[in-house]
mmCIF file of C-alpha atoms in Angstrom:
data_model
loop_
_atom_site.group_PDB
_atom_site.id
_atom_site.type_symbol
_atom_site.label_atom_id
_atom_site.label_comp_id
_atom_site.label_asym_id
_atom_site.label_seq_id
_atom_site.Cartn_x
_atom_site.Cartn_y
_atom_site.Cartn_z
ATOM 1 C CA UNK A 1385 33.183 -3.049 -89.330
ATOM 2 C CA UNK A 1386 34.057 -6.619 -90.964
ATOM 3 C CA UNK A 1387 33.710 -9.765 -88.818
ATOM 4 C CA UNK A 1388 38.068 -9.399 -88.633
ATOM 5 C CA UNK A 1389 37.929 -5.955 -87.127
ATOM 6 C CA UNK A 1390 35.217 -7.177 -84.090
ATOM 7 C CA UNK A 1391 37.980 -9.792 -83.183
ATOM 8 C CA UNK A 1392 40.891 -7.830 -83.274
ATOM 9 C CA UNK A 1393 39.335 -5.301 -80.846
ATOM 10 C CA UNK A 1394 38.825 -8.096 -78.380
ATOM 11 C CA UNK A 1395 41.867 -9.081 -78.239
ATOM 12 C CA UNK A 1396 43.369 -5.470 -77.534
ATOM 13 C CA UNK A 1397 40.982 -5.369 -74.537
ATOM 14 C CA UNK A 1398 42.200 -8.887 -73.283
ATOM 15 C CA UNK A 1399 46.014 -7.824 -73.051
ATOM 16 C CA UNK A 1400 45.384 -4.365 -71.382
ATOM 17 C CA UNK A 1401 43.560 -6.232 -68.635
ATOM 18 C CA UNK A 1402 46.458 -9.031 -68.448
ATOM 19 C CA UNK A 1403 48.951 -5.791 -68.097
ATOM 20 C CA UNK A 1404 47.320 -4.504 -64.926
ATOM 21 C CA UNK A 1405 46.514 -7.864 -63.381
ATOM 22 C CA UNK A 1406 49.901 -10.057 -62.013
ATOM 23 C CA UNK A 1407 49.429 -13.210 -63.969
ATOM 24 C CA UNK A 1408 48.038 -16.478 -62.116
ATOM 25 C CA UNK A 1409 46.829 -14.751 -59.271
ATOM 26 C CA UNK A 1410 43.796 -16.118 -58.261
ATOM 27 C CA UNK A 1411 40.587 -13.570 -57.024
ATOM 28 C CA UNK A 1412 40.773 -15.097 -53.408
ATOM 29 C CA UNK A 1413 43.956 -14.241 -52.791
ATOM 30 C CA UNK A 1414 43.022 -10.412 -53.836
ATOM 31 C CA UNK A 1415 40.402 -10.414 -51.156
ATOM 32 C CA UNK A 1416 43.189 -11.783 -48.609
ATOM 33 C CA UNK A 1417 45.331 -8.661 -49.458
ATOM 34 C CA UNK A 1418 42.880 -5.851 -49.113
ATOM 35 C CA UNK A 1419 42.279 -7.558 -45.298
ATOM 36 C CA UNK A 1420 45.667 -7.170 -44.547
ATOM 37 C CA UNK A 1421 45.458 -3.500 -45.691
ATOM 38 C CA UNK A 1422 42.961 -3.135 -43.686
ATOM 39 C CA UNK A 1423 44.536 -4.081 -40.591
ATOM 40 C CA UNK A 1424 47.345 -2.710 -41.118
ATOM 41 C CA UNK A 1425 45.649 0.356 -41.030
ATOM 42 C CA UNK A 1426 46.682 2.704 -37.950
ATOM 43 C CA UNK A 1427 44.608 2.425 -34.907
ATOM 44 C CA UNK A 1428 42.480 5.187 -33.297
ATOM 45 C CA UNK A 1429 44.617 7.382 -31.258
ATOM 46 C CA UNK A 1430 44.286 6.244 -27.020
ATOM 47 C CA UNK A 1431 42.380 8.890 -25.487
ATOM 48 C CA UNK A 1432 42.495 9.511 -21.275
ATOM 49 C CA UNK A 1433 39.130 10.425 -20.337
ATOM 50 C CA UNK A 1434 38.339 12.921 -18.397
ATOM 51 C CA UNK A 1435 35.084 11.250 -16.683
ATOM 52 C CA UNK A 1436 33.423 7.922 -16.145
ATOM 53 C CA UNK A 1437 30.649 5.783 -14.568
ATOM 54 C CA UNK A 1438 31.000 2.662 -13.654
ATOM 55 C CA UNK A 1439 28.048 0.607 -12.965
ATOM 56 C CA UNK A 1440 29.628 -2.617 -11.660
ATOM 57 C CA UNK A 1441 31.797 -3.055 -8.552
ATOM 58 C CA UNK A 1442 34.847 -3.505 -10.571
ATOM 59 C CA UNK A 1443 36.843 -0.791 -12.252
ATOM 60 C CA UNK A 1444 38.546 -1.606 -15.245
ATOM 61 C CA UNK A 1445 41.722 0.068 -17.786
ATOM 62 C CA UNK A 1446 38.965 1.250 -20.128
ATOM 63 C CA UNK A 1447 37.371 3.605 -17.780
ATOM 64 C CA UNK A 1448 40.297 4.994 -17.688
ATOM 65 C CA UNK A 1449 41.512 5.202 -21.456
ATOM 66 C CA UNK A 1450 39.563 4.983 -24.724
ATOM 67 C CA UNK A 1451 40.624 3.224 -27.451
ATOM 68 C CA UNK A 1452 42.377 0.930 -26.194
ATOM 69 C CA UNK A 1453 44.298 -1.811 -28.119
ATOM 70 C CA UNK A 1454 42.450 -5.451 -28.434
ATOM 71 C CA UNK A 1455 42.948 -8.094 -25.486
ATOM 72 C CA UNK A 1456 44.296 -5.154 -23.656
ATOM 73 C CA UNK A 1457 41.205 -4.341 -20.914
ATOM 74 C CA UNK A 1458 41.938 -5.278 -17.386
ATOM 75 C CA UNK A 1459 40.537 -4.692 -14.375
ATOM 76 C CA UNK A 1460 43.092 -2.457 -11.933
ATOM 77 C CA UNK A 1461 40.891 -2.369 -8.941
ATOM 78 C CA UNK A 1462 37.462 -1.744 -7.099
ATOM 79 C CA UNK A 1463 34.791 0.904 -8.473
ATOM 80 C CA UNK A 1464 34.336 3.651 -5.342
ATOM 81 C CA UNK A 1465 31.029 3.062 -3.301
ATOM 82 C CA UNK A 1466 27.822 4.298 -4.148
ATOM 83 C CA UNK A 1467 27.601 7.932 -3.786
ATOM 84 C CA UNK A 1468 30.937 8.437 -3.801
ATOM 85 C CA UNK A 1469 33.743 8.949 -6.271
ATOM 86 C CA UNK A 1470 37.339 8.424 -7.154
ATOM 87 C CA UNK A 1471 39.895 10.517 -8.763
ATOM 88 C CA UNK A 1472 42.754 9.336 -10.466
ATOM 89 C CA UNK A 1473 45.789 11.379 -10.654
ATOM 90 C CA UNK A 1474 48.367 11.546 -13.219
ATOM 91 C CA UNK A 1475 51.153 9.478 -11.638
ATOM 92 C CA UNK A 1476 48.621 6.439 -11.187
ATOM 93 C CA UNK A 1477 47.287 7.096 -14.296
ATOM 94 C CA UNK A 1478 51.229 6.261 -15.783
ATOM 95 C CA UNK A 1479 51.875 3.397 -13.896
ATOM 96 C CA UNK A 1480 48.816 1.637 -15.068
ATOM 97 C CA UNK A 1481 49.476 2.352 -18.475
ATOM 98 C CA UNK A 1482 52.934 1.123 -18.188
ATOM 99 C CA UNK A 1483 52.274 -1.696 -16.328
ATOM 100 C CA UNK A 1484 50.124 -3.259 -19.359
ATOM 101 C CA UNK A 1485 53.046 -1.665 -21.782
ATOM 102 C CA UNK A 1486 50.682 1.125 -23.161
ATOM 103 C CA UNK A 1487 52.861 4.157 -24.525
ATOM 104 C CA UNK A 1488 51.085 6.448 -22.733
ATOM 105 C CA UNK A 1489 52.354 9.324 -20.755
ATOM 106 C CA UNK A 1490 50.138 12.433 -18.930
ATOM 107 C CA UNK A 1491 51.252 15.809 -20.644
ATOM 108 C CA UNK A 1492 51.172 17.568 -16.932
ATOM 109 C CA UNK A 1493 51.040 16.507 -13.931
ATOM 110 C CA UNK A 1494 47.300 17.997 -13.064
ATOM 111 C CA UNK A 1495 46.118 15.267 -15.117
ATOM 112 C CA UNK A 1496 43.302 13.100 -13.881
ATOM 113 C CA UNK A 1497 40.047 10.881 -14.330
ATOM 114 C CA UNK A 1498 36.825 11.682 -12.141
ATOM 115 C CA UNK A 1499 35.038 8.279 -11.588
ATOM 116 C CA UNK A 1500 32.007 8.253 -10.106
ATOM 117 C CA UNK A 1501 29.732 4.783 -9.121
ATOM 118 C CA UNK A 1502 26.078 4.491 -10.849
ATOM 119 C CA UNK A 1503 24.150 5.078 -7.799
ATOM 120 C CA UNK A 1504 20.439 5.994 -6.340
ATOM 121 C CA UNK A 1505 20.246 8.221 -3.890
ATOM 122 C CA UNK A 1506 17.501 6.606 -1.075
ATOM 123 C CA UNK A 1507 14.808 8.500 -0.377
ATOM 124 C CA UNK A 1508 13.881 10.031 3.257
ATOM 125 C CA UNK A 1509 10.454 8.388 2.770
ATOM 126 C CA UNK A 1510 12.153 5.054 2.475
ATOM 127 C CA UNK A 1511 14.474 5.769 5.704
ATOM 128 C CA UNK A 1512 11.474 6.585 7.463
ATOM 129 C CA UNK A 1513 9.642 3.482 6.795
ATOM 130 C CA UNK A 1514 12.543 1.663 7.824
ATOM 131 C CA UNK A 1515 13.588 3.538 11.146
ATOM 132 C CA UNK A 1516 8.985 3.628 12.149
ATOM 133 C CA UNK A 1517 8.674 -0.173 11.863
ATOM 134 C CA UNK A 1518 12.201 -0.633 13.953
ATOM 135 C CA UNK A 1519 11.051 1.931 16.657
ATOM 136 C CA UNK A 1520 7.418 0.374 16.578
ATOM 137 C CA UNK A 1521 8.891 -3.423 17.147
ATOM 138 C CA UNK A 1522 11.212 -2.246 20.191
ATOM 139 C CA UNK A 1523 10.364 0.937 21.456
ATOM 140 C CA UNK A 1524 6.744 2.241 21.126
ATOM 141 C CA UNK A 1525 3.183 0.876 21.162
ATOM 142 C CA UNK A 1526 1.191 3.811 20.509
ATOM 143 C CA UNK A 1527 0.459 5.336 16.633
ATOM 144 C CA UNK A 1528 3.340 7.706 16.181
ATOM 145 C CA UNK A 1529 5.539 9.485 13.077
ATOM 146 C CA UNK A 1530 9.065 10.452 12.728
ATOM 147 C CA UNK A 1531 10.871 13.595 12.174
ATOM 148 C CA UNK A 1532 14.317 12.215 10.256
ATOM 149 C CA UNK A 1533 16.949 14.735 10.999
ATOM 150 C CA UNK A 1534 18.549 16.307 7.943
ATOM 151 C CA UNK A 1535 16.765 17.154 4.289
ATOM 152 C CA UNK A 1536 18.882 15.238 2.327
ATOM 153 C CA UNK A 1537 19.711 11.543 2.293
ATOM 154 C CA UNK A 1538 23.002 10.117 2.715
ATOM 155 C CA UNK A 1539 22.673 6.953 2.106
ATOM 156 C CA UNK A 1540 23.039 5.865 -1.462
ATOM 157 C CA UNK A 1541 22.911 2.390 -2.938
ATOM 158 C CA UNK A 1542 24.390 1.318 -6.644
ATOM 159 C CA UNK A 1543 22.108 1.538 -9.494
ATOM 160 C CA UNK A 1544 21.135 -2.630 -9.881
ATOM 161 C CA UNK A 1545 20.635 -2.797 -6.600
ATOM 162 C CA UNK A 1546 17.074 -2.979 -4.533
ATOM 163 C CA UNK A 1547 16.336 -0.583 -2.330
ATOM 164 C CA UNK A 1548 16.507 -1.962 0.870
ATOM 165 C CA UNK A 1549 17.159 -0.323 3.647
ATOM 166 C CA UNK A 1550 18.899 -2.029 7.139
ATOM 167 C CA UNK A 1551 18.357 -0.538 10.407
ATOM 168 C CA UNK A 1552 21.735 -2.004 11.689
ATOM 169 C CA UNK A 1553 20.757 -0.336 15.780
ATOM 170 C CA UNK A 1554 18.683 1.967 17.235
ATOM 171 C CA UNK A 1555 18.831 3.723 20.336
ATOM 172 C CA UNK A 1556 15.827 5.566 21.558
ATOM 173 C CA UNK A 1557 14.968 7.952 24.738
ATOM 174 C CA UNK A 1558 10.968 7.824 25.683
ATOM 175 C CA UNK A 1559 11.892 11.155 27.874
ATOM 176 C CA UNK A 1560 13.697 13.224 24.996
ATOM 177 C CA UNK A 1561 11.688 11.096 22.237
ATOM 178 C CA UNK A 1562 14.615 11.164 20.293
ATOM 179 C CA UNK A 1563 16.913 8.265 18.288
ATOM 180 C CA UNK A 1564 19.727 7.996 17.245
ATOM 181 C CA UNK A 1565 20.316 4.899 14.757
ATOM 182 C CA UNK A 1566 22.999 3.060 11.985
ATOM 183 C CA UNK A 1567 21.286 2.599 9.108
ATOM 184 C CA UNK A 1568 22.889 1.143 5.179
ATOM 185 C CA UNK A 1569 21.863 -0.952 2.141
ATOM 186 C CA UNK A 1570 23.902 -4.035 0.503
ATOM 187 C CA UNK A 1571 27.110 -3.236 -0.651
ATOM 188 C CA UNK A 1572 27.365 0.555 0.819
ATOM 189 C CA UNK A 1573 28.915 2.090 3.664
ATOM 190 C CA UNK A 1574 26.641 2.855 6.732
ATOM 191 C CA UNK A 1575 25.626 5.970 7.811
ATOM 192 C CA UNK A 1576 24.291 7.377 10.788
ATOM 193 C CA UNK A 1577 20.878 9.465 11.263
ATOM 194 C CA UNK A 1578 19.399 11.020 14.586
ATOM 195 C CA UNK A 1579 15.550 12.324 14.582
ATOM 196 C CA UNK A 1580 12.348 12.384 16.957
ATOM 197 C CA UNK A 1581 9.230 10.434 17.741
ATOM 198 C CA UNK A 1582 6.170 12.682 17.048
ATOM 199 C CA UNK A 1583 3.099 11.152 18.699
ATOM 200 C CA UNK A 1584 -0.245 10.988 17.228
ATOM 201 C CA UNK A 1585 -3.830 10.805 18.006
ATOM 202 C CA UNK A 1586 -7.009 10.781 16.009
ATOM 203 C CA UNK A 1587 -9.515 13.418 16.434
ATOM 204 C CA UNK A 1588 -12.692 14.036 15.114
ATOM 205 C CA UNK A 1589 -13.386 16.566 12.363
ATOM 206 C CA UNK A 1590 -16.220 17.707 10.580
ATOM 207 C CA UNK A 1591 -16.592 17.073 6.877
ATOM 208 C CA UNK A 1592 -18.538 20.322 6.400
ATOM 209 C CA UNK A 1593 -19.496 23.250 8.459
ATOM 210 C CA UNK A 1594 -21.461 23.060 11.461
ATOM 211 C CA UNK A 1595 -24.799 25.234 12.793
ATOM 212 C CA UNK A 1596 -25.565 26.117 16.642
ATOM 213 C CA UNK A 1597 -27.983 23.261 17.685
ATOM 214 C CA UNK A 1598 -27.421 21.081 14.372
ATOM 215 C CA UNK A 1599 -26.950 17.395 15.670
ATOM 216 C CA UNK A 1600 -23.818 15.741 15.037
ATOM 217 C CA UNK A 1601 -24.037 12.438 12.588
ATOM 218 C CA UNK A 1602 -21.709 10.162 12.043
ATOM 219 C CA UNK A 1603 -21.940 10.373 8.304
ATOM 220 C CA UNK A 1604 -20.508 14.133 9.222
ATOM 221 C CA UNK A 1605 -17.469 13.196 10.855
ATOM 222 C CA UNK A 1606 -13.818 12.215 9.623
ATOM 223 C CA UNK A 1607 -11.351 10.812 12.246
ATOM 224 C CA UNK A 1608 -7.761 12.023 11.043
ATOM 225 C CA UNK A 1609 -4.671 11.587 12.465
ATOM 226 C CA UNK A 1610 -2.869 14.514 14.005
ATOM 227 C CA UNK A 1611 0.136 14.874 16.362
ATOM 228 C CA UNK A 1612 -0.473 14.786 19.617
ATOM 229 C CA UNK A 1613 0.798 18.369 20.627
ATOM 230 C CA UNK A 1614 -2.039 19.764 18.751
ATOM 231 C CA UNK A 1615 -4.562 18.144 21.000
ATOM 232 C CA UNK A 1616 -5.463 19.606 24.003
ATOM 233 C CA UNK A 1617 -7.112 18.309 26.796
ATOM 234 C CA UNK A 1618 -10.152 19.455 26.076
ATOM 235 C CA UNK A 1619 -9.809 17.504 22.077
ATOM 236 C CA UNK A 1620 -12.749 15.388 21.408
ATOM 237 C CA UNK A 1621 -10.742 12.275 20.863
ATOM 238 C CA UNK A 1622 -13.793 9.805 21.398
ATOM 239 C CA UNK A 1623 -16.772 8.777 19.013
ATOM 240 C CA UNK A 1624 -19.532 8.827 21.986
ATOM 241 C CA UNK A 1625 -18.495 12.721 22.688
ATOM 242 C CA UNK A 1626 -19.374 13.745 19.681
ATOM 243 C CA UNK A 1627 -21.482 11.608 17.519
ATOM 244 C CA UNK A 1628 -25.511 12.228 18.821
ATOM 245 C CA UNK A 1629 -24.131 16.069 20.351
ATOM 246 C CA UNK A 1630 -25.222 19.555 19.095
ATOM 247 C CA UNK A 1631 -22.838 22.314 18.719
ATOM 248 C CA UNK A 1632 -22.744 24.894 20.554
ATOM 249 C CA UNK A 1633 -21.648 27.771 18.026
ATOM 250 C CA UNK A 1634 -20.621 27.188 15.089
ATOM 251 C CA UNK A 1635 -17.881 24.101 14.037
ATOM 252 C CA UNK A 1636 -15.601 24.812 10.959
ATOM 253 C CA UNK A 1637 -14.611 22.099 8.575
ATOM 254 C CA UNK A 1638 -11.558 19.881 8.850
ATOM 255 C CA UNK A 1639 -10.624 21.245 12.612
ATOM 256 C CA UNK A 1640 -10.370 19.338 15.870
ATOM 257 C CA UNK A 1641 -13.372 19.478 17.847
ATOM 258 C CA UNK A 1642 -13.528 20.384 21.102
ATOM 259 C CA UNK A 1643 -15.509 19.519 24.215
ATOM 260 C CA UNK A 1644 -16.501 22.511 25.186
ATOM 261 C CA UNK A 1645 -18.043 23.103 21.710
ATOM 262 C CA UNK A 1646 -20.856 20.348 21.701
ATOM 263 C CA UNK A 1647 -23.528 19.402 24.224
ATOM 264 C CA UNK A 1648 -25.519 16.651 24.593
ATOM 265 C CA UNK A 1649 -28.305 16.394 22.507
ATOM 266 C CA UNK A 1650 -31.049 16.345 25.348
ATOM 267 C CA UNK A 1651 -34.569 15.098 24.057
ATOM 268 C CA UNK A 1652 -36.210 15.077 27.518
ATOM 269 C CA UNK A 1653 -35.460 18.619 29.394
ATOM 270 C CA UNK A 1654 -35.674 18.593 33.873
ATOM 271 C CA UNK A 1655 -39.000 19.908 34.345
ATOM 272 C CA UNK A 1656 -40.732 19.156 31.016
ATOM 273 C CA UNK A 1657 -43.585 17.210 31.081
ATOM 274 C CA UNK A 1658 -43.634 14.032 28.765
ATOM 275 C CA UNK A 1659 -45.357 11.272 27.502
ATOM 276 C CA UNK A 1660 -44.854 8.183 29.793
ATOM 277 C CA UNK A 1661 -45.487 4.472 28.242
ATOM 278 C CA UNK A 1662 -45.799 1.052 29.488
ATOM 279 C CA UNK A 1663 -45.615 -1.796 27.377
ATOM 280 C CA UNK A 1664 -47.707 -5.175 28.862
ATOM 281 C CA UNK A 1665 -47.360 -8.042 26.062
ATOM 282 C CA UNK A 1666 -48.737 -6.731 23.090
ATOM 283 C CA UNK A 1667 -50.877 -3.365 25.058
ATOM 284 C CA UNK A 1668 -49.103 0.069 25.197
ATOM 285 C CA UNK A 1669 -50.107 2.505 27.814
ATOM 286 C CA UNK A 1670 -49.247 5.993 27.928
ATOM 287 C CA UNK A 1671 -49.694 8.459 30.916
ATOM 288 C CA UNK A 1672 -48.090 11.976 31.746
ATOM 289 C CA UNK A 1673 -45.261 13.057 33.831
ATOM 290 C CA UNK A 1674 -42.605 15.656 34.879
ATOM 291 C CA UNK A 1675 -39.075 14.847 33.642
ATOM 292 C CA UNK A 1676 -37.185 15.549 37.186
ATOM 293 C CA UNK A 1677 -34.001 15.008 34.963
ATOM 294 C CA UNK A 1678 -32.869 16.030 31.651
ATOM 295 C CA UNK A 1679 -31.710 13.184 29.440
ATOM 296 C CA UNK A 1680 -30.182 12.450 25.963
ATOM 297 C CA UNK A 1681 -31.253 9.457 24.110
ATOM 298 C CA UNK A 1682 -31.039 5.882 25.966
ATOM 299 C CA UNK A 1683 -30.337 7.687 29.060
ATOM 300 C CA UNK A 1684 -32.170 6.118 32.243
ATOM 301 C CA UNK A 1685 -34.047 9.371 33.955
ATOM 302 C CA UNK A 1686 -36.529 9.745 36.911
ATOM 303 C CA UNK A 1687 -39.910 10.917 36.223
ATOM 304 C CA UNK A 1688 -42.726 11.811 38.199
ATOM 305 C CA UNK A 1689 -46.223 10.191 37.199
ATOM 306 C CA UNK A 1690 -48.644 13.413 37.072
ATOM 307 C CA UNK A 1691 -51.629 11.326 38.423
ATOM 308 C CA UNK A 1692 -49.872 9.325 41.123
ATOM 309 C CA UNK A 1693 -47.255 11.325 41.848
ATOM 310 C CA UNK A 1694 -45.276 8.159 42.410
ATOM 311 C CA UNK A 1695 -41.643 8.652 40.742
ATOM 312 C CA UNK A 1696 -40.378 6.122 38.538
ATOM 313 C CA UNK A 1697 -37.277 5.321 36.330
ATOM 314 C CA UNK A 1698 -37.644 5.558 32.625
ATOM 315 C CA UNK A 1699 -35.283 5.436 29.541
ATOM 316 C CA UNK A 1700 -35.490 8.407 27.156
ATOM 317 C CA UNK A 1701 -36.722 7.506 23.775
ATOM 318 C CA UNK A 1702 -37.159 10.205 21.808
ATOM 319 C CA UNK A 1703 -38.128 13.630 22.124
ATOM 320 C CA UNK A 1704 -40.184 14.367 25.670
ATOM 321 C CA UNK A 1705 -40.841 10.310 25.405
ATOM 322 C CA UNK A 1706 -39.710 7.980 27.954
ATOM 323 C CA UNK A 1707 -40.385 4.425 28.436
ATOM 324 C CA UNK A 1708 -40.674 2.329 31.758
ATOM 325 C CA UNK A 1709 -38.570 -0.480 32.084
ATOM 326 C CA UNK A 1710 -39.815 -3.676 32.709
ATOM 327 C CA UNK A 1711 -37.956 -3.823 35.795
ATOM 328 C CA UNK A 1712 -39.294 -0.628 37.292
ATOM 329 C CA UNK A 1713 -43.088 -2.148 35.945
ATOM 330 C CA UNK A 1714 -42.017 -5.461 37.964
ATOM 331 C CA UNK A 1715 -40.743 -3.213 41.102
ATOM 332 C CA UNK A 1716 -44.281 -1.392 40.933
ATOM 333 C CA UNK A 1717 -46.601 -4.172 40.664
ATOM 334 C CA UNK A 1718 -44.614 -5.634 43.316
#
């Protein structure tokens, strides 16, 4: 192709461009034009919904309808209370639309939002807690638990909110053991609850399985709290009842001990003869007797010198070994 041909062909290309392009319209004002297409554009249809959570205390037109126009959101009341919900029917539902000039209508009159607060549900455990330390400030002294009435909570609180619970009053019989109290968190209605006092006691149990004539450590017992219903009167509920005993028969594991199951661990037996000792400065005498008591360890017993036959108070300390005490020694010299 000659160097004429090459220019002719550019100029061809030049005016079909010109001829689809509206002469001394600058670029900027193209990109200003496909904006305003794109607003003008038609809008997403408005939708009623059918449910919604709200999660602040105010409820607003857009819980209500989606889609809505720009600048057009409004709050049109209060969000219901935690735990509970609010329905709004179709006549409401038209009178908020019109009232903010929204062509909306309901297509039957069963039409209706479900709105429903973003809410925890407390737990009993928390209740509890709450309702013990009230009861233990004003009513009881003793250990004790609580039996809340009911298995289900009905208190709830909103979602962004701590859960803290008031005990607004509390009124308590000592002869029923029963309460009856008003108890709510912030920004909820209060509720009421009724339960009972369950009084406790701890016991003694044995951390592993007992022999006839086995001597009761403390390293073997665990002191666990029970209520006190299920402790008799006969219940070891004291360390120096059981701690140094022997059983009896034999103890099972993890239940309450009871008197009648232990006896004193006696290392000097009423009639036995044992080994007597006196103790002058640094010179330890020993003589025999007869034990005219039986005795457990540290216990003060009368014995009967086998020589003498004089009778004298000693303190058991250990097996069929007593010692005189220095004021029985004194007494005797005396």
């Amino acid at each position: 192709m000659t160097r004429i041909g090459k220019t002719l062909t550019k100029l061809m290309i030049a005016a079909a461009i010109a001829a689809v392009t509206p002469a001394g319209l600058p670029s900027s004002a193209l990109a200003a034009g496909s904006q305003e297409a794109a607003a003008s554009r038609p809008a997403l249809p408005l939708m009623l919904r059918d449910r919604t959570t709200v999660d602040g205390d105010d409820l607003l037109l857009s819980h209500l309808f989606a889609n809505l126009p720009a600048g057009m959101d409004r709050e049109i009341g209060a969000a219901p209370e935690p735990g509970h919900r609010l329905v709004v029917g179709a006549r409401q539902l038209w009178r908020y639309a019109k009232s903010v000039g929204l062509s909306w209508r309901p297509s039957h009159a069963k039409q209706s939002v479900v709105i429903t607060r973003a809410s925890i549900q407390i737990p009993m455990d928390v209740i509890a807690d709450a309702l013990t330390a009230r009861l233990a400030d004003e009513h009881i002294a003793e250990d004790f638990d609580i039996d809340v009435f009911g298995r289900k909570s009905k208190l709830f609180v909103a979602a962004n909110r701590p859960l803290t619970v008031t005990v607004y009053a509390i009124d308590y019989s000592p002869r029923t053991q029963r309460f009856d109290a008003t108890i709510g968190v912030e920004g909820s209605r209060s509720v009421s609850v009724a339960g009972r006092v369950i009084p406790i006691v701890e016991v003694p149990m044995l951390r592993r399985h007992a022999m006839p004539g086995q001597v009761i450590t403390e390293e073997m017992v665990a002191w666990t709290r029970v209520p006190a219903r299920k402790a008799g009167v006969t219940t070891v509920t004291q360390r120096e009842d059981i701690v140094g005993h022997t059983a009896r028969r034999p103890l099972t594991a993890g239940v309450p001990v009871r008197l009648t199951d232990l006896r004193p661990n006696l290392l000097v037996t009423k009639g036995d003869l044992i080994t007597l000792m006196v103790r002058t400065g640094a010179m330890t005498l020993t003589a025999r007797g007869e034990a005219l008591e039986s005795g457990t360890k540290g216990a003060v017993i009368r014995v009967r010198n086998a020589q003498s036959e004089r009778v004298v108070e000693a303190r058991v300390v250990g097996p069929d070994m007593a010692i005189i005490e220095p004021a029985t020694l004194a007494s005797l010299n005396g």
